[in-house]
C-alpha positions as CSV (number, residue, x, y, z in Angstrom):
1,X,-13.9,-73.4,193.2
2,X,-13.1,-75.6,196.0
3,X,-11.5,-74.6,199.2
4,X,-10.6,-76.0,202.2
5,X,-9.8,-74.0,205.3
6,X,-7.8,-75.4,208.6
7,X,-8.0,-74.2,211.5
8,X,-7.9,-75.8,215.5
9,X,-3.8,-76.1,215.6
10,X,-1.9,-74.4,218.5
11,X,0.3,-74.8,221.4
12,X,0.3,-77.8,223.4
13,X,2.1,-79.8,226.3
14,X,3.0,-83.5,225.4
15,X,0.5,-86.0,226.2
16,X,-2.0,-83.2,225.2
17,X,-5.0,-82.9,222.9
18,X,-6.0,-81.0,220.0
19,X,-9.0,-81.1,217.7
20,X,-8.6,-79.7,213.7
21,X,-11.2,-78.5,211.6
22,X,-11.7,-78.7,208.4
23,X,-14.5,-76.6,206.3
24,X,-15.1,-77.3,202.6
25,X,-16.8,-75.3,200.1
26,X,-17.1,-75.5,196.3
27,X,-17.1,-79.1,195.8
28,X,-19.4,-82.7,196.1
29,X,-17.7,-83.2,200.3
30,X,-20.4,-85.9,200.6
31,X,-19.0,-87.8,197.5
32,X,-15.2,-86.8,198.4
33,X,-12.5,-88.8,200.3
34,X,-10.6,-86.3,202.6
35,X,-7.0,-86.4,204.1
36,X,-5.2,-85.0,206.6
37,X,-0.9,-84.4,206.2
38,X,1.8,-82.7,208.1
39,X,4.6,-81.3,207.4
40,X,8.0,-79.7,209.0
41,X,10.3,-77.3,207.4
42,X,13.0,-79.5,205.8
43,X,11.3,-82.6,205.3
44,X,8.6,-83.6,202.8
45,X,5.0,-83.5,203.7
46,X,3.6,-86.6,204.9
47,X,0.1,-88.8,205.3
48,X,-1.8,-88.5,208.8
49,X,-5.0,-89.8,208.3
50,X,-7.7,-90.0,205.8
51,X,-11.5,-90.8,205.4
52,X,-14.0,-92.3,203.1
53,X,-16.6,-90.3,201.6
54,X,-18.8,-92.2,203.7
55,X,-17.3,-91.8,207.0
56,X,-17.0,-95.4,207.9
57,X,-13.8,-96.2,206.5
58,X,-10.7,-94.6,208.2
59,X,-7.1,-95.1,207.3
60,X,-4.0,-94.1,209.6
61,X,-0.2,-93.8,209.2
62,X,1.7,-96.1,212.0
63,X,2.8,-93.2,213.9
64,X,-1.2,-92.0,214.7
65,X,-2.7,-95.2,215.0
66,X,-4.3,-95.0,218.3
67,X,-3.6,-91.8,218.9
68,X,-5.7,-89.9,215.9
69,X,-9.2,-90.3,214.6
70,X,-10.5,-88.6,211.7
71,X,-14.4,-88.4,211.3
72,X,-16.5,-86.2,209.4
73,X,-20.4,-84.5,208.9
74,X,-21.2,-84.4,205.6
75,X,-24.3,-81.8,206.2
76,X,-22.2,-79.3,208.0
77,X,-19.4,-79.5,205.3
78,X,-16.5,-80.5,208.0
79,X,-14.2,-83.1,209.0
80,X,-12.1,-83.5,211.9
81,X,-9.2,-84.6,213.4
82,X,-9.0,-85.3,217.4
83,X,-5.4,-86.0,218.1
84,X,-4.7,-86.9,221.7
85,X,-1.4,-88.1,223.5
86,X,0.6,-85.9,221.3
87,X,4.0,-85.8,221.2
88,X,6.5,-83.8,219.8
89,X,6.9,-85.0,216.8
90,X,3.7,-84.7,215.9
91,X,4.8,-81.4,215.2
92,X,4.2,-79.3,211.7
93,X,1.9,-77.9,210.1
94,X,-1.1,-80.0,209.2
95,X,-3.4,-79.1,206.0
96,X,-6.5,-81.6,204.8
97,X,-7.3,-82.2,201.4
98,X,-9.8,-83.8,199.0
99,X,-10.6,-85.8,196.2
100,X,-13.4,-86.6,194.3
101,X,-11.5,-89.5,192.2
102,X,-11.2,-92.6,194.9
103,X,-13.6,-94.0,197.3
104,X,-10.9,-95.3,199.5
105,X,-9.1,-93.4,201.4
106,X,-5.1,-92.3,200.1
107,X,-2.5,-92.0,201.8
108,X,-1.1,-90.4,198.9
109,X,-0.4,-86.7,197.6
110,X,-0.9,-87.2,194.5
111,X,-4.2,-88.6,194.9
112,X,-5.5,-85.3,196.2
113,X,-6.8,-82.6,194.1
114,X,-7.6,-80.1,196.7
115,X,-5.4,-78.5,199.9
116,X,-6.1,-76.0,202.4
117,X,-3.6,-73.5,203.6
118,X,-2.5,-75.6,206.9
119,X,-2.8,-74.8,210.4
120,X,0.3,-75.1,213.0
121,X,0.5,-77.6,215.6
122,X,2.9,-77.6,217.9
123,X,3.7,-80.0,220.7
124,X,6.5,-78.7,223.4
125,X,6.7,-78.3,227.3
């Protein structure tokens, strides 16, 4: 059964960095493209970043781009997202996911077959 826990979110001043973690279990990671999405109460959940199976191809939304990178190690069975300069609408609660059925990364929900239970982020002074 796959499963994919967050964990890394917190408390942070503006212009502040955070690093999430994502562990995977029960699944091919190595042959898996993996996501990351955030959401806030009230609105629907939306793309971050996501990663090929490979690791060498990364895709952003606008609002990260410079600002996020997503890598991940395929032997230890984690990805990663460092997010610096954060700001507070980065704000939510951010969950990874998987998928065995692309190579490319998604910015998509639907493309995703697998979601963690999300960790909270939250950017304030």
């Amino acid at each position: 059964q796959a499963h994919l826990v967050e964990s890394g979110g917190g408390l942070v001043q503006p212009g502040g960095s955070l690093r999430l973690s994502c562990a995977a279990s029960g699944f091919t990671l190595d042959s898996s493209v993996i996501g990351w999405f955030r959401q806030v109460p009230g609105k629907e959940r939306e793309f971050a970043a996501a990663i090929s199976y490979t690791g060498d191809i990364p895709h952003y939304a606008d609002s990260v781009k410079g600002r996020f990178t997503i890598s991940r190690d395929n032997a230890k069975r984690m990805v990663f997202l460092q997010m610096d300069s954060l700001k507070p609408e980065d704000t939510g609660v951010y969950y990874c996911a998987g998928t065995g059925r692309r190579v490319l990364p998604s910015p998509h929900l639907k493309d995703y077959e697998y979601w963690g239970q999300g960790t909270q982020v939250t950017v304030s002074s």
